[in-house]
Short mmCIF file of C-alpha atoms and ligand atoms in Angstrom, two decimals:
data_model
loop_
_atom_site.label_atom_id
_atom_site.label_comp_id
_atom_site.label_asym_id
_atom_site.label_seq_id
_atom_site.Cartn_x
_atom_site.Cartn_y
_atom_site.Cartn_z
CA MET I 1 -7.14 -10.26 20.11
CA VAL I 2 -5.13 -13.41 19.64
CA ALA I 3 -1.62 -13.64 21.13
CA VAL I 4 0.98 -15.62 19.20
CA ASN I 5 3.97 -17.15 21.04
CA VAL I 6 6.77 -19.53 20.20
CA ALA I 7 7.65 -22.64 22.23
CA GLY I 8 10.52 -25.05 21.89
CA GLY I 9 10.40 -28.70 22.94
CA PRO I 10 8.45 -31.67 21.65
CA LEU I 11 5.11 -31.05 19.94
CA ALA I 12 3.29 -34.00 21.48
CA SER I 13 3.61 -32.78 25.06
CA GLN I 14 2.46 -29.15 24.47
CA GLN I 15 -0.51 -28.18 26.64
CA ALA I 16 -3.49 -26.70 24.78
CA ASP I 17 -7.05 -27.48 23.87
CA THR I 18 -6.09 -28.03 20.24
CA LEU I 19 -2.89 -29.25 18.59
CA VAL I 20 -2.57 -28.83 14.82
CA ILE I 21 -0.39 -30.74 12.39
CA GLU I 22 -0.44 -30.39 8.63
CA VAL I 23 -0.50 -33.06 5.96
CA SER I 24 0.05 -32.53 2.23
CA GLU I 25 -1.98 -34.27 -0.39
CA GLY I 26 -0.18 -37.29 -1.79
CA ARG I 27 2.21 -37.77 1.15
CA LYS I 28 1.52 -41.03 2.88
CA ARG I 29 4.16 -40.75 5.58
CA LEU I 30 4.51 -38.38 8.50
CA THR I 31 7.93 -37.08 9.48
CA GLY I 32 9.53 -35.11 12.32
CA ALA I 33 7.36 -33.77 15.13
CA ALA I 34 4.16 -34.86 13.36
CA ALA I 35 5.41 -38.46 13.34
CA GLN I 36 6.04 -38.26 17.09
CA VAL I 37 2.49 -37.05 17.71
CA ASP I 38 1.24 -39.93 15.58
CA LEU I 39 3.37 -42.37 17.57
CA ALA I 40 2.00 -41.02 20.88
CA LEU I 41 -1.52 -41.60 19.53
CA GLY I 42 -0.73 -45.21 18.61
CA GLY I 43 -0.29 -44.53 14.89
CA VAL I 44 -3.91 -43.53 14.25
CA VAL I 45 -3.00 -40.65 11.90
CA SER I 46 -0.74 -42.74 9.69
CA GLU I 47 -3.38 -45.45 9.65
CA MET I 48 -5.99 -42.94 8.44
CA LEU I 49 -3.53 -41.65 5.83
CA ARG I 50 -2.89 -45.18 4.52
CA SER I 51 -6.56 -46.06 4.38
CA GLY I 52 -7.54 -42.78 2.68
CA LEU I 53 -9.65 -41.47 5.60
CA ILE I 54 -7.27 -38.48 5.57
CA ARG I 55 -6.21 -37.25 2.14
CA GLY I 56 -4.54 -33.94 2.92
CA ARG I 57 -6.70 -32.01 0.49
CA SER I 58 -6.66 -28.26 0.87
CA GLY I 59 -8.92 -27.20 3.75
CA GLU I 60 -9.65 -30.75 4.96
CA THR I 61 -9.75 -30.88 8.76
CA THR I 62 -9.87 -34.07 10.78
CA VAL I 63 -10.39 -34.06 14.54
CA ILE I 64 -8.87 -36.84 16.68
CA PRO I 65 -9.34 -37.02 20.46
CA GLY I 66 -6.13 -36.71 22.50
CA ARG I 67 -7.18 -39.33 25.10
CA GLY I 68 -4.46 -38.18 27.46
CA ALA I 69 -1.80 -39.55 25.13
CA ILE I 70 -0.71 -36.05 24.05
CA GLY I 71 -0.68 -32.71 25.93
CA ALA I 72 -3.64 -31.35 23.97
CA THR I 73 -7.31 -32.28 24.35
CA ARG I 74 -7.60 -32.92 20.63
CA LEU I 75 -5.50 -33.14 17.50
CA VAL I 76 -6.57 -31.38 14.32
CA VAL I 77 -5.00 -32.72 11.14
CA HIS I 78 -5.13 -29.94 8.60
CA GLY I 79 -4.88 -30.72 4.88
CA THR I 80 -2.74 -28.37 2.83
CA GLY I 81 -3.22 -29.71 -0.71
CA GLY I 82 -0.49 -30.43 -3.26
CA GLU I 83 3.01 -29.19 -2.60
CA GLY I 84 3.53 -26.93 -5.66
CA GLY I 85 3.63 -23.14 -5.51
CA ARG I 86 4.34 -22.70 -1.83
CA THR I 87 5.51 -19.23 -0.82
CA GLU I 88 5.54 -17.03 2.23
CA ASP I 89 2.21 -15.58 1.07
CA TRP I 90 0.78 -19.07 0.79
CA VAL I 91 1.73 -19.75 4.42
CA ARG I 92 0.12 -16.48 5.52
CA ASN I 93 -3.14 -17.18 3.72
CA ARG I 94 -3.26 -20.78 4.89
CA ALA I 95 -2.84 -19.69 8.51
CA GLY I 96 -5.66 -17.19 8.07
CA MET I 97 -7.97 -19.89 6.78
CA LEU I 98 -6.89 -22.34 9.50
CA GLY I 99 -7.45 -19.72 12.20
CA ARG I 100 -11.07 -19.26 11.15
CA ALA I 101 -11.60 -23.04 10.93
CA LEU I 102 -10.25 -23.40 14.48
CA ARG I 103 -12.55 -20.65 15.72
CA LEU I 104 -15.54 -22.51 14.26
CA MET I 105 -14.43 -25.55 16.30
CA ASP I 106 -14.42 -23.37 19.43
CA ALA I 107 -10.68 -23.72 19.90
CA ARG I 108 -9.25 -21.20 22.38
CA SER I 109 -5.66 -22.23 23.04
CA VAL I 110 -3.93 -23.72 20.03
CA VAL I 111 -0.51 -25.22 19.38
CA VAL I 112 0.63 -25.31 15.76
CA SER I 113 3.68 -27.01 14.37
CA THR I 114 5.95 -24.76 12.28
CA GLN I 115 7.12 -27.86 10.42
CA GLY I 116 5.21 -27.32 7.17
CA ALA I 117 6.43 -23.72 6.78
CA THR I 118 10.05 -24.30 7.85
CA GLU I 119 10.44 -26.94 5.14
CA PHE I 120 10.87 -24.12 2.62
CA LEU I 121 11.24 -20.89 4.65
CA ASP I 122 13.84 -19.81 7.20
CA PRO I 123 12.46 -20.01 10.77
CA GLU I 124 12.05 -16.24 11.15
CA THR I 125 10.14 -15.76 7.89
CA ALA I 126 8.03 -18.84 8.57
CA ALA I 127 7.01 -17.65 12.03
CA ARG I 128 6.32 -14.14 10.77
CA ALA I 129 4.06 -15.39 7.97
CA LEU I 130 2.20 -17.78 10.29
CA THR I 131 1.72 -15.07 12.90
CA GLU I 132 0.48 -12.53 10.36
CA GLY I 133 -1.92 -15.08 8.90
CA PHE I 134 -3.46 -15.95 12.26
CA VAL I 135 -3.71 -12.37 13.56
CA LEU I 136 -5.11 -11.07 10.26
CA GLY I 137 -7.37 -14.02 9.48
CA LEU I 138 -9.01 -14.01 12.90
CA TYR I 139 -9.82 -10.29 12.69
CA ARG I 140 -13.43 -9.28 12.82
CA PHE I 141 -15.35 -6.04 13.12
CA ASP I 142 -18.53 -6.77 15.06
CA LYS I 143 -18.57 -4.10 17.75
CA HIS I 144 -21.84 -2.57 16.56
CA HIS I 145 -23.85 -5.80 16.83
CA THR I 146 -25.54 -5.39 20.20
CA LYS I 147 -26.97 -8.95 20.16
CA ALA I 148 -24.44 -11.69 20.88
CA SER I 149 -26.34 -13.96 18.50
CA ASP I 150 -25.39 -11.65 15.60
CA ARG I 151 -21.70 -12.01 16.37
CA PRO I 152 -19.79 -15.10 15.29
CA SER I 153 -19.18 -17.26 18.34
CA GLY I 154 -15.77 -18.49 19.47
CA ALA I 155 -12.50 -16.71 20.09
CA VAL I 156 -9.03 -18.13 19.65
CA THR I 157 -7.08 -16.34 22.38
CA SER I 158 -3.64 -17.92 22.18
CA ILE I 159 -1.64 -19.61 19.46
CA THR I 160 1.70 -21.22 20.20
CA LEU I 161 4.01 -21.93 17.30
CA CYS I 162 5.97 -25.02 18.25
CA GLU I 163 9.54 -25.16 16.93
CA PRO I 164 11.11 -28.42 18.15
CA VAL I 165 14.57 -27.61 16.70
CA ALA I 166 16.34 -25.68 19.48
CA SER I 167 18.62 -23.73 17.11
CA LYS I 168 15.60 -22.31 15.26
CA VAL I 169 13.65 -21.03 18.29
CA ALA I 170 15.32 -17.60 18.55
CA GLY I 171 14.65 -16.85 14.88
CA ALA I 172 11.07 -17.98 15.22
CA ARG I 173 10.61 -15.68 18.23
CA ARG I 174 11.89 -12.69 16.24
CA GLY I 175 9.54 -13.57 13.40
CA ALA I 176 6.51 -13.91 15.66
CA ALA I 177 7.27 -10.56 17.32
CA MET I 178 7.60 -8.79 14.00
CA GLY I 179 4.54 -10.52 12.57
CA THR I 180 2.51 -9.47 15.60
CA ALA I 181 3.56 -5.82 15.26
CA LEU I 182 2.81 -5.79 11.53
CA ALA I 183 -0.52 -7.59 11.66
CA GLU I 184 -1.82 -5.70 14.68
CA ALA I 185 -1.02 -2.44 12.87
CA GLN I 186 -2.90 -3.71 9.83
CA ASN I 187 -5.86 -4.65 12.04
CA LEU I 188 -5.80 -1.14 13.52
CA ALA I 189 -6.04 0.27 9.98
CA ARG I 190 -8.97 -2.08 9.34
CA ASP I 191 -10.70 -0.91 12.51
CA LEU I 192 -10.39 2.73 11.46
CA GLY I 193 -11.51 1.96 7.91
CA ASN I 194 -14.48 -0.20 8.87
CA GLU I 195 -15.88 2.35 11.30
CA PRO I 196 -18.82 4.22 9.72
CA ALA I 197 -18.25 7.86 8.81
CA ASN I 198 -20.42 9.25 11.63
CA LEU I 199 -18.12 7.49 14.09
CA MET I 200 -14.83 8.20 12.28
CA THR I 201 -14.95 11.93 11.60
CA PRO I 202 -11.72 13.90 11.11
CA SER I 203 -11.91 14.89 14.80
CA ILE I 204 -12.22 11.26 15.91
CA MET I 205 -9.32 10.28 13.65
CA ALA I 206 -7.23 13.00 15.26
CA GLU I 207 -8.13 11.70 18.72
CA ARG I 208 -7.20 8.18 17.71
CA ALA I 209 -3.87 9.41 16.35
CA GLN I 210 -3.20 11.28 19.58
CA GLU I 211 -4.00 8.19 21.65
CA LEU I 212 -1.70 6.11 19.49
CA ALA I 213 1.11 8.66 19.87
CA ALA I 214 0.71 8.78 23.65
CA ALA I 215 0.71 4.98 23.90
CA SER I 216 3.71 4.51 21.57
CA GLY I 217 5.93 7.38 22.66
CA ILE I 218 5.82 9.29 19.39
CA GLU I 219 4.79 12.87 18.62
CA CYS I 220 1.43 13.96 17.25
CA THR I 221 0.54 17.39 15.91
CA VAL I 222 -2.94 18.20 14.63
CA ILE I 223 -3.05 21.21 12.33
CA GLU I 224 -6.41 22.94 12.71
CA ARG I 225 -8.18 24.94 10.00
CA ALA I 226 -6.77 28.34 11.06
CA GLU I 227 -3.20 27.04 11.06
CA ALA I 228 -3.74 25.31 7.70
CA GLU I 229 -4.94 28.67 6.32
CA ARG I 230 -1.77 30.35 7.59
CA LEU I 231 0.30 27.61 5.94
CA GLY I 232 -1.49 28.28 2.64
CA MET I 233 -3.15 24.88 2.31
CA GLY I 234 -5.90 26.22 0.05
CA SER I 235 -6.17 23.01 -1.94
CA TYR I 236 -6.77 20.79 1.10
CA LEU I 237 -9.10 23.32 2.74
CA SER I 238 -11.22 23.69 -0.41
CA VAL I 239 -12.38 20.09 0.09
CA ALA I 240 -13.49 20.87 3.65
CA ASN I 241 -15.60 23.90 2.64
CA GLY I 242 -18.88 22.00 2.44
CA SER I 243 -18.63 20.11 5.73
CA VAL I 244 -19.69 21.05 9.24
CA GLN I 245 -16.97 18.72 10.54
CA PRO I 246 -13.74 20.63 11.17
CA PRO I 247 -10.84 19.40 9.02
CA LYS I 248 -7.87 17.87 10.85
CA PHE I 249 -4.44 17.68 9.25
CA ILE I 250 -2.75 14.99 11.33
CA VAL I 251 1.04 14.65 11.60
CA LEU I 252 2.78 11.85 13.50
CA ARG I 253 6.55 11.94 14.02
CA TYR I 254 8.78 9.03 14.88
CA ARG I 255 12.38 10.00 15.65
CA GLY I 256 14.78 7.08 15.31
CA GLY I 257 17.28 8.63 12.94
CA GLY I 258 18.94 11.48 14.81
CA ARG I 259 19.44 14.51 12.56
CA GLY I 260 18.73 12.65 9.31
CA ARG I 261 16.05 13.82 6.88
CA PRO I 262 12.74 12.06 7.48
CA VAL I 263 10.88 9.82 5.07
CA ALA I 264 7.21 10.73 4.70
CA LEU I 265 4.17 8.48 4.52
CA ILE I 266 1.11 10.42 3.35
CA GLY I 267 -2.43 9.01 3.42
CA LYS I 268 -5.63 10.36 1.87
CA GLY I 269 -8.03 11.00 4.74
CA ILE I 270 -11.49 11.63 3.31
CA THR I 271 -13.67 10.32 6.14
CA PHE I 272 -16.63 10.36 3.77
CA ASP I 273 -16.65 11.15 0.07
CA THR I 274 -20.08 12.19 -1.22
CA GLY I 275 -18.41 13.72 -4.27
CA GLY I 276 -19.34 17.20 -3.06
CA ILE I 277 -21.30 19.38 -5.53
CA SER I 278 -20.29 16.86 -8.25
CA ILE I 279 -22.28 14.41 -6.13
CA LYS I 280 -21.96 10.65 -6.49
CA PRO I 281 -24.89 8.33 -7.29
CA ALA I 282 -26.65 6.81 -4.23
CA LEU I 283 -25.85 3.19 -5.09
CA ASN I 284 -22.97 1.91 -2.91
CA MET I 285 -22.11 5.42 -1.72
CA ASP I 286 -21.73 3.93 1.79
CA ARG I 287 -18.50 2.41 0.56
CA MET I 288 -17.00 5.89 0.70
CA LYS I 289 -16.67 5.61 4.47
CA GLY I 290 -13.47 3.80 3.47
CA ASP I 291 -12.07 6.82 1.62
CA MET I 292 -9.74 7.45 4.57
CA THR I 293 -8.06 4.03 4.23
CA GLY I 294 -4.80 5.68 3.13
CA ALA I 295 -4.77 7.89 6.22
CA ALA I 296 -5.67 4.93 8.41
CA GLY I 297 -2.79 3.00 6.87
CA VAL I 298 -0.12 5.61 7.50
CA ILE I 299 -1.33 6.25 11.06
CA ALA I 300 -1.49 2.53 11.84
CA SER I 301 1.94 1.94 10.30
CA MET I 302 3.40 4.25 12.94
CA GLN I 303 2.21 1.86 15.64
CA ALA I 304 4.38 -0.91 14.17
CA ILE I 305 7.26 1.48 13.47
CA ALA I 306 7.21 2.72 17.06
CA ALA I 307 7.22 -0.89 18.27
CA LEU I 308 10.03 -2.06 15.97
CA GLN I 309 12.23 1.06 16.51
CA PRO I 310 14.08 1.34 13.17
CA ALA I 311 16.95 3.86 13.00
CA VAL I 312 15.25 6.37 10.71
CA ASN I 313 13.03 9.45 11.08
CA VAL I 314 9.48 8.98 9.84
CA LEU I 315 6.65 11.43 9.28
CA ALA I 316 3.10 10.19 8.84
CA ILE I 317 0.87 12.84 7.29
CA ALA I 318 -2.90 12.43 7.13
CA PRO I 319 -4.89 15.34 5.71
CA CYS I 320 -8.40 14.51 6.95
CA THR I 321 -11.74 16.03 6.00
CA GLU I 322 -15.20 15.10 4.75
CA ASN I 323 -16.16 15.89 1.15
CA MET I 324 -19.72 17.24 1.38
CA PRO I 325 -22.07 19.36 -0.75
CA SER I 326 -23.57 22.45 0.90
CA GLY I 327 -24.06 26.18 0.44
CA SER I 328 -20.44 26.73 1.33
CA ALA I 329 -18.99 23.89 -0.72
CA THR I 330 -16.42 24.34 -3.47
CA LYS I 331 -18.06 24.67 -6.90
CA PRO I 332 -16.92 23.22 -10.22
CA GLY I 333 -14.74 25.82 -11.88
CA ASP I 334 -13.41 27.31 -8.63
CA VAL I 335 -9.68 28.05 -8.56
CA VAL I 336 -7.71 27.25 -5.41
CA TYR I 337 -4.05 27.65 -4.42
CA ALA I 338 -1.95 24.88 -2.93
CA MET I 339 0.68 25.34 -0.23
CA ASP I 340 3.50 25.54 -2.80
CA GLY I 341 1.71 28.40 -4.60
CA GLN I 342 0.49 26.45 -7.64
CA SER I 343 -3.08 27.16 -8.78
CA ILE I 344 -5.66 24.44 -9.41
CA GLU I 345 -8.93 24.61 -11.33
CA VAL I 346 -11.42 22.35 -9.54
CA LEU I 347 -13.49 21.06 -12.43
CA ASN I 348 -14.93 18.10 -10.54
CA THR I 349 -15.34 18.27 -6.77
CA ASP I 350 -15.34 14.46 -6.68
CA ALA I 351 -11.66 14.45 -7.64
CA GLU I 352 -10.92 15.65 -4.09
CA GLY I 353 -8.26 13.13 -3.05
CA ARG I 354 -5.56 14.73 -5.18
CA LEU I 355 -6.49 18.11 -3.69
CA VAL I 356 -5.81 17.02 -0.11
CA LEU I 357 -2.68 15.11 -1.19
CA ALA I 358 -1.25 18.15 -3.01
CA ASP I 359 -0.96 19.90 0.36
CA GLY I 360 0.06 16.70 2.14
CA ILE I 361 2.98 16.45 -0.27
CA GLY I 362 3.64 20.19 0.08
CA TYR I 363 3.83 19.79 3.85
CA ALA I 364 6.23 16.82 3.57
CA ARG I 365 8.48 18.93 1.34
CA SER I 366 8.36 21.81 3.82
CA GLU I 367 9.61 19.28 6.41
CA ASN I 368 12.53 18.44 4.11
CA ALA I 369 11.40 14.85 3.47
CA ALA I 370 14.03 12.76 1.69
CA ALA I 371 11.42 10.48 0.11
CA ILE I 372 7.63 10.40 -0.04
CA VAL I 373 5.26 7.47 -0.33
CA ASP I 374 1.60 8.41 -0.58
CA VAL I 375 -1.31 6.00 -0.26
CA ALA I 376 -4.77 6.88 -1.51
CA THR I 377 -8.13 5.45 -2.51
CA LEU I 378 -7.76 7.83 -5.40
CA THR I 379 -9.54 6.63 -8.53
CA GLY I 380 -12.32 4.22 -9.50
CA ALA I 381 -10.34 3.77 -12.72
CA MET I 382 -7.74 1.78 -10.77
CA GLY I 383 -10.24 -1.06 -10.42
CA VAL I 384 -10.90 -0.95 -14.16
CA ALA I 385 -7.17 -1.28 -14.86
CA LEU I 386 -6.05 -3.84 -12.25
CA GLY I 387 -9.17 -5.09 -10.44
CA GLY I 388 -8.89 -5.95 -6.78
CA VAL I 389 -5.68 -7.95 -7.19
CA ARG I 390 -2.87 -5.39 -7.36
CA MET I 391 -2.56 -1.78 -6.34
CA GLY I 392 -1.24 0.64 -8.92
CA SER I 393 2.10 2.34 -8.30
CA PHE I 394 3.38 5.55 -9.87
CA THR I 395 6.71 7.27 -9.39
CA ASN I 396 9.13 9.99 -10.43
CA ASN I 397 12.11 7.93 -9.22
CA ASP I 398 13.13 4.41 -10.32
CA ARG I 399 15.31 3.73 -7.28
CA LEU I 400 12.62 4.62 -4.77
CA HIS I 401 10.13 2.56 -6.71
CA ALA I 402 12.44 -0.45 -6.54
CA GLU I 403 12.61 -0.06 -2.75
CA VAL I 404 8.83 0.07 -2.41
CA GLU I 405 8.34 -2.84 -4.78
CA ARG I 406 10.72 -4.98 -2.75
CA ALA I 407 8.82 -4.12 0.43
CA ALA I 408 5.53 -4.98 -1.26
CA ASP I 409 6.96 -8.35 -2.33
CA THR I 410 8.00 -9.12 1.24
CA ALA I 411 4.52 -8.18 2.45
CA GLY I 412 2.74 -10.18 -0.24
CA GLU I 413 0.86 -6.99 -1.17
CA ARG I 414 1.27 -6.94 -4.90
CA LEU I 415 1.64 -3.76 -6.94
CA TRP I 416 1.94 -2.99 -10.64
CA ARG I 417 3.88 -0.03 -11.94
CA MET I 418 1.86 2.26 -14.19
CA PRO I 419 3.26 4.56 -16.90
CA MET I 420 3.93 8.26 -16.33
CA ASP I 421 4.66 9.56 -19.84
CA ARG I 422 4.79 13.32 -20.24
CA GLU I 423 1.88 13.27 -22.71
CA TYR I 424 -0.55 12.26 -19.95
CA PHE I 425 0.02 15.64 -18.39
CA ASP I 426 -1.49 17.33 -21.45
CA LEU I 427 -4.88 15.94 -20.36
CA ILE I 428 -4.85 18.02 -17.16
CA LYS I 429 -3.63 21.35 -18.54
CA SER I 430 -6.06 24.07 -17.52
CA ASP I 431 -7.19 27.12 -19.51
CA VAL I 432 -7.32 29.28 -16.39
CA ALA I 433 -4.94 27.77 -13.78
CA ASP I 434 -1.65 25.82 -13.59
CA VAL I 435 -3.50 22.51 -13.66
CA LYS I 436 -7.05 21.14 -13.52
CA ASN I 437 -8.09 18.43 -11.12
CA THR I 438 -9.51 16.02 -13.69
CA GLY I 439 -8.61 14.93 -17.19
CA GLY I 440 -11.81 12.99 -17.81
CA ALA I 441 -12.17 9.25 -18.26
CA PRO I 442 -9.11 8.23 -20.32
CA ALA I 443 -6.21 7.02 -18.15
CA GLY I 444 -7.99 8.38 -15.07
CA SER I 445 -5.58 6.85 -12.57
CA ILE I 446 -2.55 8.09 -14.49
CA THR I 447 -3.74 11.68 -14.87
CA ALA I 448 -4.43 11.70 -11.10
CA ALA I 449 -0.82 10.61 -10.54
CA LYS I 450 0.49 13.21 -13.01
CA PHE I 451 -1.38 15.82 -10.97
CA LEU I 452 0.34 14.66 -7.76
CA GLU I 453 3.75 14.56 -9.46
CA LEU I 454 3.48 18.32 -9.99
CA PHE I 455 3.47 18.80 -6.22
CA ALA I 456 6.28 16.33 -5.50
CA HIS I 457 8.63 18.44 -7.70
CA ASP I 458 12.10 16.86 -7.43
CA THR I 459 11.51 14.92 -4.20
CA PRO I 460 11.65 11.16 -4.82
CA TRP I 461 8.03 10.05 -4.62
CA VAL I 462 5.90 6.93 -5.03
CA HIS I 463 2.12 7.04 -5.19
CA LEU I 464 0.07 3.92 -4.39
CA ASP I 465 -3.53 3.98 -5.64
CA ILE I 466 -5.39 1.53 -3.39
CA ALA I 467 -8.98 2.34 -4.47
CA ALA I 468 -9.61 -1.20 -5.68
CA ILE I 469 -7.88 -3.08 -2.84
CA MET I 470 -9.21 -1.14 0.14
CA ASP I 471 -11.99 -3.62 0.84
CA ALA I 472 -12.69 -7.34 0.38
CA THR I 473 -16.09 -8.79 -0.52
CA SER I 474 -15.50 -12.12 1.25
CA ASP I 475 -13.19 -13.87 3.71
CA SER I 476 -10.20 -15.36 1.93
CA GLY I 477 -6.89 -16.44 3.45
CA ALA I 478 -5.50 -13.65 5.63
CA MET I 479 -8.14 -11.26 4.26
CA VAL I 480 -11.48 -10.76 5.99
CA LYS I 481 -14.57 -9.23 4.41
CA GLY I 482 -14.52 -5.45 4.83
CA ASN I 483 -11.58 -3.08 4.96
CA THR I 484 -8.32 -4.91 4.20
CA GLY I 485 -5.90 -2.56 5.98
CA ARG I 486 -3.56 -2.78 2.99
CA PRO I 487 -0.81 -1.75 2.37
CA VAL I 488 0.33 -1.26 6.00
CA ARG I 489 2.88 -4.08 5.90
CA THR I 490 4.42 -2.73 2.68
CA LEU I 491 4.87 0.70 4.28
CA VAL I 492 6.44 -0.72 7.44
CA HIS I 493 8.80 -3.04 5.53
CA TRP I 494 9.88 -0.10 3.38
CA VAL I 495 10.66 2.00 6.46
CA LEU I 496 12.53 -0.92 8.10
CA ASN I 497 14.57 -1.47 4.96
CA ARG I 498 15.40 2.25 4.77
CA ALA I 499 16.87 1.85 8.26
CA GLY I 500 18.96 -1.07 7.09
CA VAL I 501 16.82 -3.71 8.80
CA ARG I 502 16.63 -6.86 6.73
CA SER I 503 13.00 -7.96 6.48
N1 LIG X 1 -12.75 8.11 -3.55
C1 LIG X 1 -12.96 8.12 -4.95
C2 LIG X 1 -12.33 6.93 -5.65
C3 LIG X 1 -12.85 5.57 -5.28
C4 LIG X 1 -13.83 4.95 -6.03
C5 LIG X 1 -12.30 4.87 -4.23
C6 LIG X 1 -14.27 3.70 -5.70
C7 LIG X 1 -12.74 3.61 -3.88
C8 LIG X 1 -13.73 3.02 -4.62
C9 LIG X 1 -12.37 9.38 -5.55
O1 LIG X 1 -12.39 10.50 -4.74
C10 LIG X 1 -13.18 9.73 -6.75
O2 LIG X 1 -14.33 10.01 -6.60
N2 LIG X 1 -12.55 9.68 -7.92
C11 LIG X 1 -13.21 10.01 -9.13
C12 LIG X 1 -12.29 10.86 -9.97
C13 LIG X 1 -12.94 11.50 -11.15
C14 LIG X 1 -14.02 12.48 -10.72
C15 LIG X 1 -11.88 12.19 -11.97
C16 LIG X 1 -13.53 8.70 -9.84
O3 LIG X 1 -12.76 7.75 -9.74
O4 LIG X 1 -14.59 8.63 -10.45
MN1 LIG X 2 -14.20 11.59 -4.87
ZN1 LIG X 3 -12.40 10.16 -2.72
#
């Protein structure tokens, strides 16, 4: 994994194999630290800018030998395109792209100027976004390729963000530390999500959670089937009926808030979703190894929370199980009882996420949670509504939603609030039980949320449906093909903000 550090002092003398400066399209003159590097190299960069050999177009990379005139073996001049529309998210994505370009060039130790980002961001935010972009963009999941030739070559092992202005170094250091904690947590979520279902069973997830707890000094409790039965988690357990893998209801506890009520992060943990008796078609069913992305996200978030130590109590709840068909599986029409006593008619065993979440939410309420945010790859309909750009958000509480939306903005993980009108509930009224687990095709993501709302009762609650953003089909910016690990940074920022940490 790449380590990101911050250094003060002049850019030109930094020791590394590769030094990076940025140039914007249309700017003919270098300023600040970049101008000093140019001067040390006898003005070759400005000469190339004047003559049009370097244009600064987005993604353009020009390599210039260092010739002993600068601390680095080579200089990479990285084009960043026109100067409109620059945001924190732009910096993050650009760093991700740059990281992969540097890896292709076999760079190992890299020094990057913070100059471009600090022109419009405070030093802390700039360093955080750069760090996140590099750590996220350089992620890859290649552990199951046994032949080295099948793995992309190269590994950037250290990146130094150079901040020549002494008064900005401390802020940049804070930003890099926070960015590292956030992005490494997101990469952990990606690792869990990318692992195939035979190697990420509920039992393995529980082991991983226990290892994380031991390493981070937080508590982990795994509720086994018998205990879940005693607690009345009939809704969650009904999903596990068809599987030979024992279900594991994972709870992580971070105590930073004394006697205060905890906030709860709940993640859907279906380690593989076949659909059960209402079985899914074969095409692309492998994608359902990612149906535990919500659980992965809440578990991984605790790694960053434990590292950043906010003054708040946090519960991460991950009800994990496979959803399989078998002679013992739940059948369409079965009626099950959730932990809070409400009855559910299971009309479609493929609408299993809401069944495990009902008891996840019930458990959070039994722990006196002050606020609940759940994360779930819940409905295919989410992709129909919003595509892979934004996650859908649903709530019973405007204030809590505003908090989560602010955190999502900071993270650059966009959400869109969906409606929760009372009439949508009519679609999931059951003839035989308190509620049925599907309302059919119309407003499929909303009826799923209305189902969950029933179990949140009066506890402030936000539901994030991440079905369409759980994986990426290609490398782009800070995103890498495969599981995206979203929305870990949103969850962590929300928890930090709850503790009064500005982020
Ligand atoms: N895990 C799926 C949703 C999903 C689909 C996630 C595609 C990621 C990508 C969920 O359990 C499911 O099967 N939902 C059903 C609900 C329906 C039966 C009411 C769906 O979306 O079809
Ligand atoms: Mn399903
Ligand atoms: Zn599912």
